[in-house]
Amino acid sequence: MDFVESDSLAQFRTAAREWADEHVDPGWVELEHATGTHHNPDLHALLGRQGLLGAGWPAAYGGTDVDPGLALAVFQEIGARGLRMDGWVTTEMVARTILAVATEEARQAIVPAALRGEVVIVLGYTEPGSGSDVAAARMRAVRDGDEWVVNGSKMFTSTAHVATHVFLLARTNTEVAKHRGLTLFLARLDAPGVEVQPVHTLGGQRTNATFYSDVRVPDAMRIGDVDGGWGVMRVALVHERGTAPAPGGPTLVQRVAAWARHAPGDDGGVLFDDPAVQEELARLAVDDEVSRLLALKVRWVASTGGMPGIEGSMAKLWSSEAEQRRGAVLTDLLGEQALLRVEHGTGRGSGGAPLDGAVEWAYRKAPVSTIYGGTSEVQREIVAERRLGLPRSRPAG
Amino acid sequence: MDFVESDSLAQFRTAAREWADEHVDPGWVELEHATGTHHNPDLHALLGRQGLLGAGWPAAYGGTDVDPGLALAVFQEIGARGLRMDGWVTTEMVARTILAVATEEARQAIVPAALRGEVVIVLGYTEPGSGSDVAAARMRAVRDGDEWVVNGSKMFTSTAHVATHVFLLARTNTEVAKHRGLTLFLARLDAPGVEVQPVHTLGGQRTNATFYSDVRVPDAMRIGDVDGGWGVMRVALVHERGTAPAPGGPTLVQRVAAWARHAPGDDGGVLFDDPAVQEELARLAVDDEVSRLLALKVRWVASTGGMPGIEGSMAKLWSSEAEQRRGAVLTDLLGEQALLRVEHGTGRGSGGAPLDGAVEWAYRKAPVSTIYGGTSEVQREIVAERRLGLPRSRPAG
Amino acid sequence: MDLALTGDQLALRESVAGLFAEQATPERVRAAEARGHDAALWRVLVQSGVPTMGVPEELGGGGATVSDLVVVAIEAGRRVAPVDLPGAWAAAHLLAGSPAGHGLVGAVGAGEVLPALALRPLRNGSAGPVAGAAAADVVVALDGDELVALSRPEGTVAEPLPDLAAAALAEVSTAVWSQRRVLATGAAAVRAHADAGSLWRVLTAAALEGLRQEALRLGVAYVLDRHAFGVPIAWFQTVQHRLADVATAGDGAELLVHEAAWARDTGDPRAAALARMAFLFAARTAQETAAASLHFHGGYGYTLEYDVQLYYRRARGWPLALGAPRHELRALATDLFAGAA
Amino acid sequence: MDLALTGDQLALRESVAGLFAEQATPERVRAAEARGHDAALWRVLVQSGVPTMGVPEELGGGGATVSDLVVVAIEAGRRVAPVDLPGAWAAAHLLAGSPAGHGLVGAVGAGEVLPALALRPLRNGSAGPVAGAAAADVVVALDGDELVALSRPEGTVAEPLPDLAAAALAEVSTAVWSQRRVLATGAAAVRAHADAGSLWRVLTAAALEGLRQEALRLGVAYVLDRHAFGVPIAWFQTVQHRLADVATAGDGAELLVHEAAWARDTGDPRAAALARMAFLFAARTAQETAAASLHFHGGYGYTLEYDVQLYYRRARGWPLALGAPRHELRALATDLFAGAA
């Protein structure tokens, strides 16, 4: 075995750091916290212009000759500086799905523009009445000549307020079993009849409820077969879970440990002198290493041409449950210091909180980790059925 | 509120201690460990002769004028000395059930003899093919004039090798839903056709598989209505779970804490100096206090005339899960010292192991706690349905 | 043994439950988040004599037992009412315990003064972040071997620090809280402060217990209502079992809170240890319950629109005011096991 | 990156899997419980060169990498084979590292000497209970700043202590183990002993990983077979989810064990920390898996007739040989976080 992920990544580290020093505005992190929008349009456009988004993609669809190793190193460096690129994550996933299943017209219309950073696509699967039961979607799409007319609403349409397109799961057939009457469409968010309303969350992220009233989508922007949406989603899912590399930079546990080596402890020494503090940090470090390895396995399976469905579920299940343990353990470890909250955008609370309030924030955002992108219950079901061969126990719905 | 269980118990403590000093043979504990039999026939007979078993029971059925407070104090003192009275626990439960539902003939035949210590009754519910699904019992009882002919087998018939009777759950009707075709019988273990085979366990306890081949039981020893066994078992269940008082004496956690205050630690001090050791012991002490309170609530509900079904499930669920946490935590706390096993009866291992091997043994016997007397899954189902009002989710079977 | 509330306590519960249901609605709770304190609610509580209900009658208080205060704290916790009753009660207890504090007790009863308790002794003139202090007029604190009632010169403010639990957190330092009244000195001061901390633990445990009960109720109601795969999600065994586990621990927490209050009221030698146990276990149980309830709400539980997030934050934030629980566990071990060997 | 075994390792795995399946049947495992060692199995392993497979070829060993040893240890663990391979391998590693030990290495290869490792340094001439020592002819130990190979005079015995894991436990004291051969002294001795301990952690983690895999297989097979309420108990969601959780942790444990071996083989600077991580996590995962598997066996899992209890006891017993895990966690924290600040 060989656990070195990429021999070439190291060589790009310096270049990536220099790139970020030149292009990443230090104020963007504060902006991201203040707005709760995990997407920076300026950064995104820049990455597109410089060909970093298109690195490694086929030239026929806008791929560039930027080395994918450099692009990966830059993305990791961006992550290490505290910025997230949720808009690119969903755009990339849908673009890959489009390449895999859509018409040539849709490929040419969307993928090159996405790689140039001009198209930003968000997901429109979940509805107010459907969570884990995604196939229960009630949004309707009815054919009208060369177009489809879409009506309904979507929930948790994150990033929609700064995106150009939404990947909509809609019901096109009510006469068949619920999984078999679904179709996917790529709709423009500036089309007449689309409304985006903000939804604010515990972790400070802004998401959206989106509403669709007689929204027209050309048939060319149907992604995959009519009533074949369930299969398309399975393709997309493989691109969703865990194949993205981990962001670079120190983990929260490493940051707390470094802080604890200087923070005052109880008997005149430092917090890290406390053996129980050491034990907790060590346990969390093991959790992190397991998360890292399970994610590594997903990428390894994908790199060998496999479909890392089960591995993706395991990686997601473990790391999200570990994130919740971490939030609970670290708040207890910091005691009253973990109460201190930093209100980004207002400046309130800055300065006093250890690690700029990272632990308090970690606790607030932890709960969503076991919900979004498939709940822990859904992941366990996948592992039980597909890895362990246990029978399906839940109702068909 | 008032959390003092019995004002009169304290006054009997001294008398109970004196009684135990006079009557309890210190060698009985070693005998119990060596044989794995949690019942001492000599002790049981003595308790019966002295009227302690009959304390508080109606005089018409053999009740004595011994103060129930004294009896309780004596039972607790026996427990504090490391002896268990499983034979009395099951006998008492069945005797109470007989008083509640059986014919006068059965009452007079069994209850006074049980209180004299001459009848020892064990439970025969579980079968090789039925565990949590008790109602799936396949033992058959077919009527033949004034008698019933019983065929089948029972599993985990603990104490049967030193008992006189077994309380058998048998199928008397195969034409109805499985819960409705069951009847309970009290069979003699010395009847022709009964065979008792030992089954040895991880925790060292001996239990039995018992086999019944054309065993004849008089109809007078039918306990409750024909096909009414399910209702009889529910009556019995209330007498089973947690209404018995906790044994006296220090808990395992208290014993380990006392030991840790003298056992050598890592830096020349004692083990208890280690703050992480203190934290673990404190957590386990909280677990124990919660166990104690939940059991107290069961007895309080019973004392006010209520049926503590849900409370019994909660107490059993919590204390058994806590027992497993305790076994895991204490073995880790003792490290290599927790490996040392004392082989009772052979003398091997004695002397070297801390607390006479109590922690190693606690780890071995912990797993059964969440299985016997209704698994944790069954208890959670009861709490979910009856306390929280959630719907029944499992198949009817 | 009697595990039921008295008739008077049942009446008290009904009365305060109504008060908090009316005065600490989710809207009011949200509106008070920035300051961590609802002054209008506090005025209503003053009118009902709640802040001084634990003070002896001869000092103008209600003479209530700790068991009575627990009944009120549970109802306040159930509505995550934006007032720091445990801190105010524990501070009033210290003021009432010293002739030098009696004047302030009267002012608390009259609604002129809102008191808070600094749980940790001052170090270099600072008690660190203190819950309730941003709304308080007086903070009772231990400074070396002096128990003092600190207040601010007129015109100064205690800058509220934004915090996880919206707990009216503020740094308390003698530079700002520069006016002091000495309530006790020497061993008596240290003992009184420790005793008030123990009272605070019982009352905070009670507030957490109320919080837990409502967090469980929210979760149960949601899983019965919400459908997935054609059935209510309450149908799923893992949902049922996790809720059954937290409900079971919850019965234990409730009993432990009442036992700790009873032990304090009766002078039981285990009172201090039981206060720590109740505090630790009520906190843990409230946290696990709120986390389970939020999780079963799915994505909605994570939005600010739903109430369960209010409970999730406070379940962890309230107990953190005392500091890291490892210290509490160690102190408990000492209480329990480090007596005569 | 390549997370697959090499072709040679796959062949090795198949070969040793067959050996252990044949030679470490549940009957043989039970028969060896009293002594904690199966001498006949050991002879077969000697014939295959297993005890010295990690020794350099120039000393007559197999020159295998740690990654190769891990493949064998997993298969031994899968059958809970009653031989202490991790201890013997780590001890042979130390013997091979010193010219004074080379003669003993030859004797190990010839099956004349069975070595074991005392994980904790001697204190007052005693290493406390040492796994494998009751079956061993030579115990390698650290005595002050001397690394020594201890043996007993002919005719003396190492009294086996009954133990949770049937691990051939015996007290090792220089009073009984009175013959000593010095392998190294000073800092080199301390370093070599620590290094052997790190190797032992990786190999024990591997054995625990094999144990875990079989414990999971036993549990899955049982729940698919056993019926309750008219369905296989595998149908129940709580059964499925608990098994899915331990299977997920199990994939992590397997990766961590292989990563720790790879780090040692490649001289990675994280090797010592990864050895501790693999040891801690493989132990915890094996324990949780065995406990879940036993629980889902119902009452039968608790009887000595079923195999799962063999796994349940060893999952906790094997790692306890090193002592309380809190020390290991602290050492890990030091490895990870106490370097340059």
GROMACS .gro file of C-alpha atoms in nm, chain B residues 384-385 388-394, chain C residues 223-224 232-236 240:
model
   17
  781ALA     CA    1  -4.134   0.491   2.299
  782GLU     CA    2  -4.484   0.355   2.265
  785LEU     CA    3  -4.390   0.899   2.428
  786GLY     CA    4  -4.695   0.781   2.235
  787LEU     CA    5  -4.501   0.682   1.925
  788PRO     CA    6  -4.659   0.428   1.690
  789ARG     CA    7  -4.581   0.058   1.698
  790SER     CA    8  -4.324  -0.004   1.429
  791ARG     CA    9  -4.227  -0.367   1.444
 1017VAL     CA   10  -4.168   1.319   1.444
 1018LEU     CA   11  -4.537   1.243   1.486
 1026PRO     CA   12  -4.459   0.952   1.011
 1027ILE     CA   13  -4.089   0.951   1.091
 1028ALA     CA   14  -4.192   0.846   1.442
 1029TRP     CA   15  -4.247   0.507   1.284
 1030PHE     CA   16  -3.875   0.447   1.237
 1034GLN     CA   17  -3.808   0.577   1.856
   0.00000   0.00000   0.00000
